[in-house]
Amino acid sequence: MEGLMDDMSTGKDMGIDLNVGLDWGMDYGDDTGGVRDSDDMEDNVDTSDSDSEDDNITNFGDDDKENISDEHLHSFETQPHSSDAPLHKDAANPAMAPPYLSMYDWTLLDKVGNGKPCSKWESDDVVGYEFETLVEAAKFYSTYGCAMGFSVRKNTHTYSKYGVKNMQRWVCSREGERQPVHNDKENRKREPRPVTRLHCPAAFKVSFVEATNRFKVKQFVPTHFHHLAGAHEVQFLSSHRKVDDASKAQIRSLRAAGIRTNQIMDYLVNCARSFQNLGFTKTDVYNFVSADRRSEILDSDSEAALAYLQARATTDPRFYCRYTVSDGGELGNMLWADSTSQLDYSLFGDVLVFYSTYKTNAYNLPFLLFISVNNHNASTVLHVLYLRMKRRRTTYGF
């Protein structure tokens, strides 16, 4: 041990930098850091925008600052960017750039902007560029938002006469303002969430050009009215927060072993050494587990329903079931009644109510009930029916 301490004390003379590795994660902050703008989780589509409004945003300049509140103007003039926000190649510390921007992402950004770093882009550097597909345009602006430190959401879109989308506009998640109905609520049970909409003018719009069969950039506004997220915060913005494929595979394996979701999250955090290195939150894990469970059910829900009814028929000799199958192999109408329901019908069938507006499931199949009233004035279900109108169908039963 003494020899080891002597070697460490003379490490400087040996040309060894003893500080290397001691500052890992020093800029990551606490484990509870990050941003979650829950108001911006959905892809809000506002069809009220018009081309004239887009032109007004595009022509934003010093003359328009008179129409902006003092608070927003101060934010625009004094806080255009946070010091460590941009993740572009000319950042002060490129080594701190997180790994969720791949080489393909950087290549996508390098194609645009006339050779300038994305932090220096102006409207003329991007307007006029053409993308092969709408998906490529969406990927570009999402990558640009990730590199600069802001969240992206859809705003408006239009369709051609053939039903094909020919225009799409994206905006910063802090565009617009919170609806007054949410600000004026009385008798709140919970504290209102912080306001995230700050009239940010940043926008990106592409339109389809038939001559070139491509999507051309018609509008690009790089201006923001708020601080941009830092390198360690971008992964917690709503549009850049996702569960990667490797984590999905781990979650599925741990679920199959019977591990609880909260324990799975703890395991993933320990593997990543920090919440900031993980790239998603506990809510994202719960959402993925829920969606994955629903997908397993949706793949075999018809078979599961028929298997359940067949099991009932084996234990109930008077169980009655009829269902139809379309030419495409889809389950159509389905009616069933057990022995108890049939007995109730023979005793209380004088009054029969056909209730067809109870509930509609994910496939838009009406759930129909045949209801009667027993001697205690209580409702009694006699028959149950799922209804789907199909012209050509084959009837089965047991």
mmCIF file of C-alpha atoms in Angstrom:
data_model
loop_
_atom_site.group_PDB
_atom_site.id
_atom_site.type_symbol
_atom_site.label_atom_id
_atom_site.label_comp_id
_atom_site.label_asym_id
_atom_site.label_seq_id
_atom_site.Cartn_x
_atom_site.Cartn_y
_atom_site.Cartn_z
ATOM 1 C CA MET A 1 0.000 0.000 0.000
ATOM 2 C CA GLU A 2 2.843 2.395 0.839
ATOM 3 C CA GLY A 3 4.399 1.714 -2.540
ATOM 4 C CA LEU A 4 1.086 2.428 -4.252
ATOM 5 C CA MET A 5 0.702 5.736 -2.374
ATOM 6 C CA ASP A 6 4.257 6.669 -3.338
ATOM 7 C CA ASP A 7 3.486 5.959 -6.989
ATOM 8 C CA MET A 8 0.359 8.106 -6.800
ATOM 9 C CA SER A 9 2.230 10.957 -5.143
ATOM 10 C CA THR A 10 4.795 10.911 -7.932
ATOM 11 C CA GLY A 11 2.220 10.528 -10.674
ATOM 12 C CA LYS A 12 2.726 14.089 -11.857
ATOM 13 C CA ASP A 13 6.424 13.488 -12.357
ATOM 14 C CA MET A 14 5.615 10.353 -14.374
ATOM 15 C CA GLY A 15 3.485 12.366 -16.814
ATOM 16 C CA ILE A 16 0.157 11.035 -15.526
ATOM 17 C CA ASP A 17 -2.783 13.389 -15.147
ATOM 18 C CA LEU A 18 -4.416 12.304 -11.883
ATOM 19 C CA ASN A 19 -7.480 14.441 -12.579
ATOM 20 C CA VAL A 20 -8.543 12.333 -15.540
ATOM 21 C CA GLY A 21 -11.739 10.475 -14.729
ATOM 22 C CA LEU A 22 -12.464 12.411 -11.558
ATOM 23 C CA ASP A 23 -14.942 14.790 -13.156
ATOM 24 C CA TRP A 24 -17.286 12.277 -14.745
ATOM 25 C CA GLY A 25 -20.793 13.644 -14.880
ATOM 26 C CA MET A 26 -19.870 16.918 -13.199
ATOM 27 C CA ASP A 27 -22.239 18.831 -15.464
ATOM 28 C CA TYR A 28 -25.148 16.482 -15.100
ATOM 29 C CA GLY A 29 -26.721 18.040 -12.020
ATOM 30 C CA ASP A 30 -28.922 16.040 -9.692
ATOM 31 C CA ASP A 31 -30.727 12.851 -10.623
ATOM 32 C CA THR A 32 -34.056 14.592 -10.716
ATOM 33 C CA GLY A 33 -33.060 17.032 -13.414
ATOM 34 C CA GLY A 34 -34.585 17.384 -16.827
ATOM 35 C CA VAL A 35 -37.554 19.029 -18.345
ATOM 36 C CA ARG A 36 -40.998 17.671 -18.981
ATOM 37 C CA ASP A 37 -43.445 19.884 -20.763
ATOM 38 C CA SER A 38 -46.508 17.728 -20.313
ATOM 39 C CA ASP A 39 -48.640 20.304 -22.107
ATOM 40 C CA ASP A 40 -46.724 19.513 -25.282
ATOM 41 C CA MET A 41 -46.878 15.742 -25.262
ATOM 42 C CA GLU A 42 -49.458 15.529 -28.000
ATOM 43 C CA ASP A 43 -49.003 16.453 -31.641
ATOM 44 C CA ASN A 44 -51.245 19.479 -31.577
ATOM 45 C CA VAL A 45 -52.690 20.240 -34.996
ATOM 46 C CA ASP A 46 -54.048 23.747 -35.329
ATOM 47 C CA THR A 47 -55.807 24.204 -38.629
ATOM 48 C CA SER A 48 -56.510 27.872 -37.959
ATOM 49 C CA ASP A 49 -53.126 29.024 -39.259
ATOM 50 C CA SER A 50 -53.052 30.557 -42.702
ATOM 51 C CA ASP A 51 -50.340 31.504 -45.166
ATOM 52 C CA SER A 52 -50.715 35.133 -44.182
ATOM 53 C CA GLU A 53 -49.883 34.284 -40.595
ATOM 54 C CA ASP A 54 -46.883 32.284 -41.748
ATOM 55 C CA ASP A 55 -45.669 35.272 -43.745
ATOM 56 C CA ASN A 56 -46.002 37.480 -40.692
ATOM 57 C CA ILE A 57 -43.818 35.121 -38.713
ATOM 58 C CA THR A 58 -41.299 34.820 -41.513
ATOM 59 C CA ASN A 59 -40.913 38.588 -41.768
ATOM 60 C CA PHE A 60 -40.321 38.979 -38.050
ATOM 61 C CA GLY A 61 -37.792 41.740 -37.381
ATOM 62 C CA ASP A 62 -37.018 44.779 -35.316
ATOM 63 C CA ASP A 63 -40.141 46.604 -36.501
ATOM 64 C CA ASP A 64 -42.336 43.878 -35.056
ATOM 65 C CA LYS A 65 -40.857 44.103 -31.568
ATOM 66 C CA GLU A 66 -43.267 46.898 -30.739
ATOM 67 C CA ASN A 67 -46.100 44.335 -30.716
ATOM 68 C CA ILE A 68 -44.342 42.051 -28.230
ATOM 69 C CA SER A 69 -44.734 42.322 -24.483
ATOM 70 C CA ASP A 70 -41.814 43.706 -22.494
ATOM 71 C CA GLU A 71 -41.302 40.336 -20.844
ATOM 72 C CA HIS A 72 -40.951 38.495 -24.150
ATOM 73 C CA LEU A 73 -38.796 41.248 -25.650
ATOM 74 C CA HIS A 74 -36.443 41.148 -22.693
ATOM 75 C CA SER A 75 -36.239 37.372 -22.999
ATOM 76 C CA PHE A 76 -35.492 37.673 -26.719
ATOM 77 C CA GLU A 77 -32.790 40.339 -26.429
ATOM 78 C CA THR A 78 -30.968 39.211 -23.311
ATOM 79 C CA GLN A 79 -31.450 35.424 -23.294
ATOM 80 C CA PRO A 80 -31.324 34.093 -26.849
ATOM 81 C CA HIS A 81 -29.459 30.939 -25.859
ATOM 82 C CA SER A 82 -28.087 29.338 -22.750
ATOM 83 C CA SER A 83 -24.323 29.116 -22.660
ATOM 84 C CA ASP A 84 -24.160 25.342 -22.998
ATOM 85 C CA ALA A 85 -27.352 24.811 -24.948
ATOM 86 C CA PRO A 86 -26.277 24.215 -28.568
ATOM 87 C CA LEU A 87 -24.948 20.756 -29.314
ATOM 88 C CA HIS A 88 -23.644 21.724 -32.751
ATOM 89 C CA LYS A 89 -20.085 21.084 -33.835
ATOM 90 C CA ASP A 90 -18.778 24.506 -32.823
ATOM 91 C CA ALA A 91 -19.997 24.114 -29.231
ATOM 92 C CA ALA A 92 -17.628 25.091 -26.450
ATOM 93 C CA ASN A 93 -17.269 21.478 -25.310
ATOM 94 C CA PRO A 94 -18.238 19.068 -28.114
ATOM 95 C CA ALA A 95 -17.150 16.124 -25.984
ATOM 96 C CA MET A 96 -20.168 16.765 -23.761
ATOM 97 C CA ALA A 97 -22.549 16.192 -26.677
ATOM 98 C CA PRO A 98 -24.724 13.184 -25.767
ATOM 99 C CA PRO A 99 -24.690 10.072 -27.957
ATOM 100 C CA TYR A 100 -28.320 10.259 -29.113
ATOM 101 C CA LEU A 101 -27.268 12.325 -32.154
ATOM 102 C CA SER A 102 -25.835 9.732 -34.523
ATOM 103 C CA MET A 103 -23.491 10.258 -37.441
ATOM 104 C CA TYR A 104 -26.527 10.049 -39.727
ATOM 105 C CA ASP A 105 -28.096 12.915 -37.795
ATOM 106 C CA TRP A 106 -25.008 15.080 -38.210
ATOM 107 C CA THR A 107 -24.862 14.195 -41.914
ATOM 108 C CA LEU A 108 -28.483 15.271 -42.272
ATOM 109 C CA LEU A 109 -27.675 18.642 -40.722
ATOM 110 C CA ASP A 110 -24.512 19.085 -42.796
ATOM 111 C CA LYS A 111 -26.534 18.922 -46.024
ATOM 112 C CA VAL A 112 -28.381 22.133 -45.108
ATOM 113 C CA GLY A 113 -27.231 25.598 -44.132
ATOM 114 C CA ASN A 114 -24.599 26.394 -46.767
ATOM 115 C CA GLY A 115 -21.818 24.945 -44.641
ATOM 116 C CA LYS A 116 -22.674 26.981 -41.534
ATOM 117 C CA PRO A 117 -23.114 25.411 -38.086
ATOM 118 C CA CYS A 118 -26.780 25.063 -37.230
ATOM 119 C CA SER A 119 -26.504 27.693 -34.487
ATOM 120 C CA LYS A 120 -25.672 30.294 -37.164
ATOM 121 C CA TRP A 121 -28.444 29.400 -39.589
ATOM 122 C CA GLU A 122 -30.718 32.122 -40.891
ATOM 123 C CA SER A 123 -33.939 31.830 -42.839
ATOM 124 C CA ASP A 124 -32.249 32.130 -46.250
ATOM 125 C CA ASP A 125 -29.840 29.291 -45.438
ATOM 126 C CA VAL A 126 -32.645 26.723 -45.202
ATOM 127 C CA VAL A 127 -35.564 28.042 -47.289
ATOM 128 C CA GLY A 128 -35.502 26.426 -50.719
ATOM 129 C CA TYR A 129 -33.850 23.175 -49.685
ATOM 130 C CA GLU A 130 -35.706 20.060 -50.885
ATOM 131 C CA PHE A 131 -36.274 16.726 -49.152
ATOM 132 C CA GLU A 132 -37.072 13.417 -50.796
ATOM 133 C CA THR A 133 -39.940 12.580 -48.428
ATOM 134 C CA LEU A 134 -41.974 14.174 -45.671
ATOM 135 C CA VAL A 135 -40.462 11.719 -43.209
ATOM 136 C CA GLU A 136 -36.983 12.999 -44.060
ATOM 137 C CA ALA A 137 -38.120 16.588 -43.493
ATOM 138 C CA ALA A 138 -39.609 15.654 -40.125
ATOM 139 C CA LYS A 139 -36.412 13.851 -39.157
ATOM 140 C CA PHE A 140 -34.346 16.877 -40.147
ATOM 141 C CA TYR A 141 -36.260 19.370 -38.000
ATOM 142 C CA SER A 142 -36.402 16.980 -35.063
ATOM 143 C CA THR A 143 -32.626 16.542 -35.305
ATOM 144 C CA TYR A 144 -32.170 20.300 -35.580
ATOM 145 C CA GLY A 145 -34.303 20.816 -32.471
ATOM 146 C CA CYS A 146 -32.292 18.200 -30.605
ATOM 147 C CA ALA A 147 -29.020 19.840 -31.631
ATOM 148 C CA MET A 148 -30.187 23.315 -30.627
ATOM 149 C CA GLY A 149 -32.035 22.359 -27.452
ATOM 150 C CA PHE A 150 -35.789 22.754 -28.013
ATOM 151 C CA SER A 151 -38.761 20.442 -28.393
ATOM 152 C CA VAL A 152 -40.689 20.157 -31.670
ATOM 153 C CA ARG A 153 -44.374 19.530 -32.362
ATOM 154 C CA LYS A 154 -46.641 19.471 -35.404
ATOM 155 C CA ASN A 155 -48.748 22.551 -36.092
ATOM 156 C CA THR A 156 -50.691 22.547 -39.379
ATOM 157 C CA HIS A 157 -50.988 20.393 -42.468
ATOM 158 C CA THR A 158 -53.003 20.195 -45.678
ATOM 159 C CA TYR A 159 -53.963 17.425 -48.091
ATOM 160 C CA SER A 160 -54.197 17.295 -51.854
ATOM 161 C CA LYS A 161 -57.382 16.373 -53.693
ATOM 162 C CA TYR A 162 -56.090 12.795 -53.761
ATOM 163 C CA GLY A 163 -55.898 12.647 -49.977
ATOM 164 C CA VAL A 164 -52.095 12.867 -49.811
ATOM 165 C CA LYS A 165 -50.459 15.257 -47.361
ATOM 166 C CA ASN A 166 -48.809 18.039 -49.358
ATOM 167 C CA MET A 167 -47.904 20.539 -46.607
ATOM 168 C CA GLN A 168 -46.681 20.164 -43.051
ATOM 169 C CA ARG A 169 -45.609 22.809 -40.554
ATOM 170 C CA TRP A 170 -43.708 22.246 -37.320
ATOM 171 C CA VAL A 171 -43.183 24.721 -34.498
ATOM 172 C CA CYS A 172 -41.323 24.979 -31.234
ATOM 173 C CA SER A 173 -43.235 23.380 -28.372
ATOM 174 C CA ARG A 174 -43.389 26.810 -26.699
ATOM 175 C CA GLU A 175 -45.272 28.379 -29.598
ATOM 176 C CA GLY A 176 -48.671 29.930 -28.871
ATOM 177 C CA GLU A 177 -50.217 30.429 -25.472
ATOM 178 C CA ARG A 178 -52.194 28.454 -22.939
ATOM 179 C CA GLN A 179 -55.933 28.619 -23.524
ATOM 180 C CA PRO A 180 -57.667 31.076 -21.181
ATOM 181 C CA VAL A 181 -60.133 28.420 -20.061
ATOM 182 C CA HIS A 182 -57.266 26.688 -18.249
ATOM 183 C CA ASN A 183 -56.042 29.916 -16.644
ATOM 184 C CA ASP A 184 -59.431 30.999 -15.314
ATOM 185 C CA LYS A 185 -60.407 27.747 -13.617
ATOM 186 C CA GLU A 186 -61.808 28.124 -10.123
ATOM 187 C CA ASN A 187 -61.815 25.650 -7.242
ATOM 188 C CA ARG A 188 -58.728 23.857 -8.511
ATOM 189 C CA LYS A 189 -57.928 20.572 -6.829
ATOM 190 C CA ARG A 190 -54.307 20.744 -7.974
ATOM 191 C CA GLU A 191 -51.802 23.504 -8.460
ATOM 192 C CA PRO A 192 -51.653 24.679 -12.101
ATOM 193 C CA ARG A 193 -48.650 23.545 -14.045
ATOM 194 C CA PRO A 194 -46.058 26.120 -15.093
ATOM 195 C CA VAL A 195 -46.827 28.012 -18.277
ATOM 196 C CA THR A 196 -44.752 26.620 -21.148
ATOM 197 C CA ARG A 197 -46.248 28.489 -24.112
ATOM 198 C CA LEU A 198 -44.332 31.744 -24.633
ATOM 199 C CA HIS A 199 -45.344 32.797 -28.170
ATOM 200 C CA CYS A 200 -42.093 31.385 -29.544
ATOM 201 C CA PRO A 201 -41.985 32.120 -33.306
ATOM 202 C CA ALA A 202 -39.618 29.279 -34.314
ATOM 203 C CA ALA A 203 -41.185 27.341 -37.197
ATOM 204 C CA PHE A 204 -40.407 25.078 -40.138
ATOM 205 C CA LYS A 205 -42.721 24.396 -43.097
ATOM 206 C CA VAL A 206 -42.383 22.246 -46.213
ATOM 207 C CA SER A 207 -44.692 21.921 -49.225
ATOM 208 C CA PHE A 208 -44.829 19.334 -51.988
ATOM 209 C CA VAL A 209 -43.611 20.450 -55.426
ATOM 210 C CA GLU A 210 -45.034 18.377 -58.282
ATOM 211 C CA ALA A 211 -42.326 19.446 -60.749
ATOM 212 C CA THR A 212 -39.531 17.896 -58.672
ATOM 213 C CA ASN A 213 -41.654 15.367 -56.734
ATOM 214 C CA ARG A 214 -40.023 16.603 -53.524
ATOM 215 C CA PHE A 215 -40.891 18.584 -50.420
ATOM 216 C CA LYS A 216 -39.451 22.096 -50.516
ATOM 217 C CA VAL A 217 -38.784 24.264 -47.468
ATOM 218 C CA LYS A 218 -41.105 27.274 -47.595
ATOM 219 C CA GLN A 219 -40.466 28.706 -44.139
ATOM 220 C CA PHE A 220 -37.722 28.533 -41.538
ATOM 221 C CA VAL A 221 -37.662 30.751 -38.444
ATOM 222 C CA PRO A 222 -34.669 30.128 -36.112
ATOM 223 C CA THR A 223 -35.656 32.747 -33.491
ATOM 224 C CA HIS A 224 -36.638 31.679 -29.955
ATOM 225 C CA PHE A 225 -38.083 33.659 -27.036
ATOM 226 C CA HIS A 226 -36.742 31.396 -24.299
ATOM 227 C CA HIS A 227 -33.659 29.643 -23.004
ATOM 228 C CA LEU A 228 -32.652 26.575 -24.970
ATOM 229 C CA ALA A 229 -32.049 23.348 -23.089
ATOM 230 C CA GLY A 230 -28.537 22.333 -22.163
ATOM 231 C CA ALA A 231 -26.739 19.233 -23.385
ATOM 232 C CA HIS A 232 -27.779 17.234 -20.315
ATOM 233 C CA GLU A 233 -31.426 18.367 -20.580
ATOM 234 C CA VAL A 234 -32.287 17.764 -24.249
ATOM 235 C CA GLN A 235 -33.042 14.087 -23.755
ATOM 236 C CA PHE A 236 -35.859 15.005 -21.357
ATOM 237 C CA LEU A 237 -37.700 17.232 -23.833
ATOM 238 C CA SER A 238 -40.943 15.661 -24.969
ATOM 239 C CA SER A 239 -40.115 15.224 -28.667
ATOM 240 C CA HIS A 240 -36.609 13.835 -28.008
ATOM 241 C CA ARG A 241 -37.435 11.549 -25.091
ATOM 242 C CA LYS A 242 -37.805 7.928 -26.126
ATOM 243 C CA VAL A 243 -37.046 4.398 -25.002
ATOM 244 C CA ASP A 244 -34.343 3.005 -27.288
ATOM 245 C CA ASP A 245 -34.513 -0.480 -28.794
ATOM 246 C CA ALA A 246 -31.883 -1.937 -26.461
ATOM 247 C CA SER A 247 -33.798 -0.742 -23.396
ATOM 248 C CA LYS A 248 -37.044 -2.097 -24.858
ATOM 249 C CA ALA A 249 -35.465 -5.530 -25.206
ATOM 250 C CA GLN A 250 -34.240 -5.389 -21.603
ATOM 251 C CA ILE A 251 -37.653 -4.291 -20.342
ATOM 252 C CA ARG A 252 -39.391 -7.153 -22.161
ATOM 253 C CA SER A 253 -36.913 -9.689 -20.770
ATOM 254 C CA LEU A 254 -37.293 -8.422 -17.213
ATOM 255 C CA ARG A 255 -41.082 -8.373 -17.534
ATOM 256 C CA ALA A 256 -41.032 -11.985 -18.710
ATOM 257 C CA ALA A 257 -39.052 -12.835 -15.557
ATOM 258 C CA GLY A 258 -41.757 -11.271 -13.387
ATOM 259 C CA ILE A 259 -39.857 -8.117 -12.398
ATOM 260 C CA ARG A 260 -42.036 -5.127 -11.516
ATOM 261 C CA THR A 261 -41.927 -1.993 -13.631
ATOM 262 C CA ASN A 262 -40.532 0.243 -10.875
ATOM 263 C CA GLN A 263 -37.764 -2.281 -10.227
ATOM 264 C CA ILE A 264 -37.025 -2.409 -13.959
ATOM 265 C CA MET A 265 -36.580 1.364 -13.942
ATOM 266 C CA ASP A 266 -34.184 1.165 -10.989
ATOM 267 C CA TYR A 267 -32.166 -1.489 -12.796
ATOM 268 C CA LEU A 268 -31.907 0.602 -15.970
ATOM 269 C CA VAL A 269 -30.792 3.658 -13.982
ATOM 270 C CA ASN A 270 -28.102 1.626 -12.225
ATOM 271 C CA CYS A 271 -26.848 0.312 -15.558
ATOM 272 C CA ALA A 272 -26.712 3.838 -17.002
ATOM 273 C CA ARG A 273 -25.132 5.227 -13.788
ATOM 274 C CA SER A 274 -27.492 8.222 -13.863
ATOM 275 C CA PHE A 275 -30.957 9.366 -14.906
ATOM 276 C CA GLN A 276 -29.314 11.820 -17.299
ATOM 277 C CA ASN A 277 -27.536 9.004 -19.126
ATOM 278 C CA LEU A 278 -30.741 7.013 -19.520
ATOM 279 C CA GLY A 279 -32.584 9.271 -21.960
ATOM 280 C CA PHE A 280 -36.123 8.657 -20.696
ATOM 281 C CA THR A 281 -38.170 8.824 -17.509
ATOM 282 C CA LYS A 282 -40.115 6.377 -15.370
ATOM 283 C CA THR A 283 -43.336 7.546 -17.022
ATOM 284 C CA ASP A 284 -41.927 6.548 -20.418
ATOM 285 C CA VAL A 285 -41.170 3.068 -19.098
ATOM 286 C CA TYR A 286 -44.687 2.678 -17.703
ATOM 287 C CA ASN A 287 -46.163 3.918 -20.990
ATOM 288 C CA PHE A 288 -44.068 1.459 -22.988
ATOM 289 C CA VAL A 289 -44.998 -1.464 -20.739
ATOM 290 C CA SER A 290 -48.675 -0.561 -21.004
ATOM 291 C CA ALA A 291 -48.531 -0.211 -24.801
ATOM 292 C CA ASP A 292 -46.567 -3.441 -25.136
ATOM 293 C CA ARG A 293 -49.125 -5.276 -23.022
ATOM 294 C CA ARG A 294 -51.985 -3.893 -25.116
ATOM 295 C CA SER A 295 -50.254 -4.923 -28.340
ATOM 296 C CA GLU A 296 -50.011 -8.492 -27.071
ATOM 297 C CA ILE A 297 -53.740 -8.500 -26.374
ATOM 298 C CA LEU A 298 -54.727 -6.864 -29.668
ATOM 299 C CA ASP A 299 -52.872 -9.517 -31.663
ATOM 300 C CA SER A 300 -55.070 -12.304 -30.316
ATOM 301 C CA ASP A 301 -58.117 -10.697 -28.717
ATOM 302 C CA SER A 302 -60.587 -12.435 -31.054
ATOM 303 C CA GLU A 303 -59.072 -15.847 -30.357
ATOM 304 C CA ALA A 304 -59.029 -15.107 -26.629
ATOM 305 C CA ALA A 305 -62.726 -14.146 -26.659
ATOM 306 C CA LEU A 306 -63.727 -17.288 -28.552
ATOM 307 C CA ALA A 307 -61.557 -19.468 -26.313
ATOM 308 C CA TYR A 308 -63.253 -17.995 -23.239
ATOM 309 C CA LEU A 309 -66.729 -18.638 -24.656
ATOM 310 C CA GLN A 310 -65.805 -22.190 -25.629
ATOM 311 C CA ALA A 311 -64.552 -22.807 -22.095
ATOM 312 C CA ARG A 312 -67.887 -21.563 -20.755
ATOM 313 C CA ALA A 313 -69.697 -23.942 -23.112
ATOM 314 C CA THR A 314 -67.795 -26.946 -21.734
ATOM 315 C CA THR A 315 -68.983 -26.203 -18.182
ATOM 316 C CA ASP A 316 -72.495 -24.983 -19.053
ATOM 317 C CA PRO A 317 -74.524 -27.441 -21.189
ATOM 318 C CA ARG A 318 -77.136 -24.800 -22.039
ATOM 319 C CA PHE A 319 -74.602 -22.144 -23.008
ATOM 320 C CA TYR A 320 -75.538 -20.581 -26.359
ATOM 321 C CA CYS A 321 -73.177 -18.720 -28.689
ATOM 322 C CA ARG A 322 -73.279 -17.662 -32.331
ATOM 323 C CA TYR A 323 -70.666 -15.606 -34.198
ATOM 324 C CA THR A 324 -69.875 -14.682 -37.795
ATOM 325 C CA VAL A 325 -66.615 -14.523 -39.724
ATOM 326 C CA SER A 326 -66.148 -12.297 -42.774
ATOM 327 C CA ASP A 327 -64.508 -13.366 -46.032
ATOM 328 C CA GLY A 328 -61.302 -11.701 -44.854
ATOM 329 C CA GLY A 329 -61.189 -13.813 -41.697
ATOM 330 C CA GLU A 330 -62.348 -11.014 -39.364
ATOM 331 C CA LEU A 331 -64.643 -11.683 -36.444
ATOM 332 C CA GLY A 332 -68.025 -10.086 -37.078
ATOM 333 C CA ASN A 333 -71.232 -10.299 -35.048
ATOM 334 C CA MET A 334 -71.194 -12.291 -31.814
ATOM 335 C CA LEU A 335 -74.116 -13.231 -29.513
ATOM 336 C CA TRP A 336 -74.032 -15.328 -26.364
ATOM 337 C CA ALA A 337 -76.210 -16.239 -23.371
ATOM 338 C CA ASP A 338 -75.547 -18.649 -20.520
ATOM 339 C CA SER A 339 -78.069 -20.870 -18.735
ATOM 340 C CA THR A 340 -78.727 -18.279 -16.016
ATOM 341 C CA SER A 341 -79.610 -15.621 -18.586
ATOM 342 C CA GLN A 342 -81.913 -18.040 -20.399
ATOM 343 C CA LEU A 343 -83.675 -18.899 -17.138
ATOM 344 C CA ASP A 344 -84.114 -15.207 -16.343
ATOM 345 C CA TYR A 345 -85.586 -14.666 -19.794
ATOM 346 C CA SER A 346 -88.176 -17.415 -19.255
ATOM 347 C CA LEU A 347 -89.199 -15.836 -15.924
ATOM 348 C CA PHE A 348 -88.836 -12.101 -16.568
ATOM 349 C CA GLY A 349 -89.077 -11.841 -20.348
ATOM 350 C CA ASP A 350 -92.306 -9.838 -20.264
ATOM 351 C CA VAL A 351 -90.326 -6.596 -20.249
ATOM 352 C CA LEU A 352 -87.361 -6.488 -22.613
ATOM 353 C CA VAL A 353 -85.085 -3.507 -23.224
ATOM 354 C CA PHE A 354 -82.703 -3.410 -26.189
ATOM 355 C CA TYR A 355 -79.870 -1.100 -25.080
ATOM 356 C CA SER A 356 -77.512 -0.286 -27.963
ATOM 357 C CA THR A 357 -75.578 2.794 -26.785
ATOM 358 C CA TYR A 358 -73.726 1.386 -23.793
ATOM 359 C CA LYS A 359 -70.151 1.284 -24.998
ATOM 360 C CA THR A 360 -67.999 1.119 -28.144
ATOM 361 C CA ASN A 361 -64.628 -0.606 -28.133
ATOM 362 C CA ALA A 362 -61.446 0.132 -30.086
ATOM 363 C CA TYR A 363 -62.849 -1.515 -33.230
ATOM 364 C CA ASN A 364 -66.049 0.583 -33.161
ATOM 365 C CA LEU A 365 -68.180 -2.484 -32.445
ATOM 366 C CA PRO A 366 -71.403 -1.542 -30.618
ATOM 367 C CA PHE A 367 -71.875 -3.486 -27.388
ATOM 368 C CA LEU A 368 -75.584 -4.404 -27.256
ATOM 369 C CA LEU A 369 -77.444 -5.594 -24.175
ATOM 370 C CA PHE A 370 -80.838 -7.289 -23.789
ATOM 371 C CA ILE A 371 -82.040 -6.245 -20.338
ATOM 372 C CA SER A 372 -85.091 -7.161 -18.285
ATOM 373 C CA VAL A 373 -86.359 -6.448 -14.752
ATOM 374 C CA ASN A 374 -86.734 -9.135 -12.083
ATOM 375 C CA ASN A 375 -89.095 -9.298 -9.097
ATOM 376 C CA HIS A 376 -86.825 -7.028 -7.076
ATOM 377 C CA ASN A 377 -86.947 -4.272 -9.730
ATOM 378 C CA ALA A 378 -83.286 -4.915 -10.509
ATOM 379 C CA SER A 379 -81.886 -5.009 -14.035
ATOM 380 C CA THR A 380 -81.022 -8.432 -15.387
ATOM 381 C CA VAL A 381 -78.831 -9.026 -18.435
ATOM 382 C CA LEU A 382 -80.392 -11.645 -20.716
ATOM 383 C CA HIS A 383 -78.202 -11.587 -23.831
ATOM 384 C CA VAL A 384 -75.016 -9.856 -24.968
ATOM 385 C CA LEU A 385 -74.231 -8.964 -28.584
ATOM 386 C CA TYR A 386 -71.293 -7.454 -30.457
ATOM 387 C CA LEU A 387 -72.519 -6.141 -33.788
ATOM 388 C CA ARG A 388 -70.592 -5.506 -36.986
ATOM 389 C CA MET A 389 -72.455 -5.072 -40.269
ATOM 390 C CA LYS A 390 -70.959 -7.307 -42.965
ATOM 391 C CA ARG A 391 -72.706 -8.319 -46.162
ATOM 392 C CA ARG A 392 -70.789 -11.535 -46.705
ATOM 393 C CA ARG A 393 -70.258 -13.641 -43.625
ATOM 394 C CA THR A 394 -70.281 -17.219 -42.386
ATOM 395 C CA THR A 395 -72.081 -18.135 -39.166
ATOM 396 C CA TYR A 396 -70.593 -20.470 -36.557
ATOM 397 C CA GLY A 397 -71.805 -21.509 -33.132
ATOM 398 C CA PHE A 398 -71.513 -23.845 -30.193
#
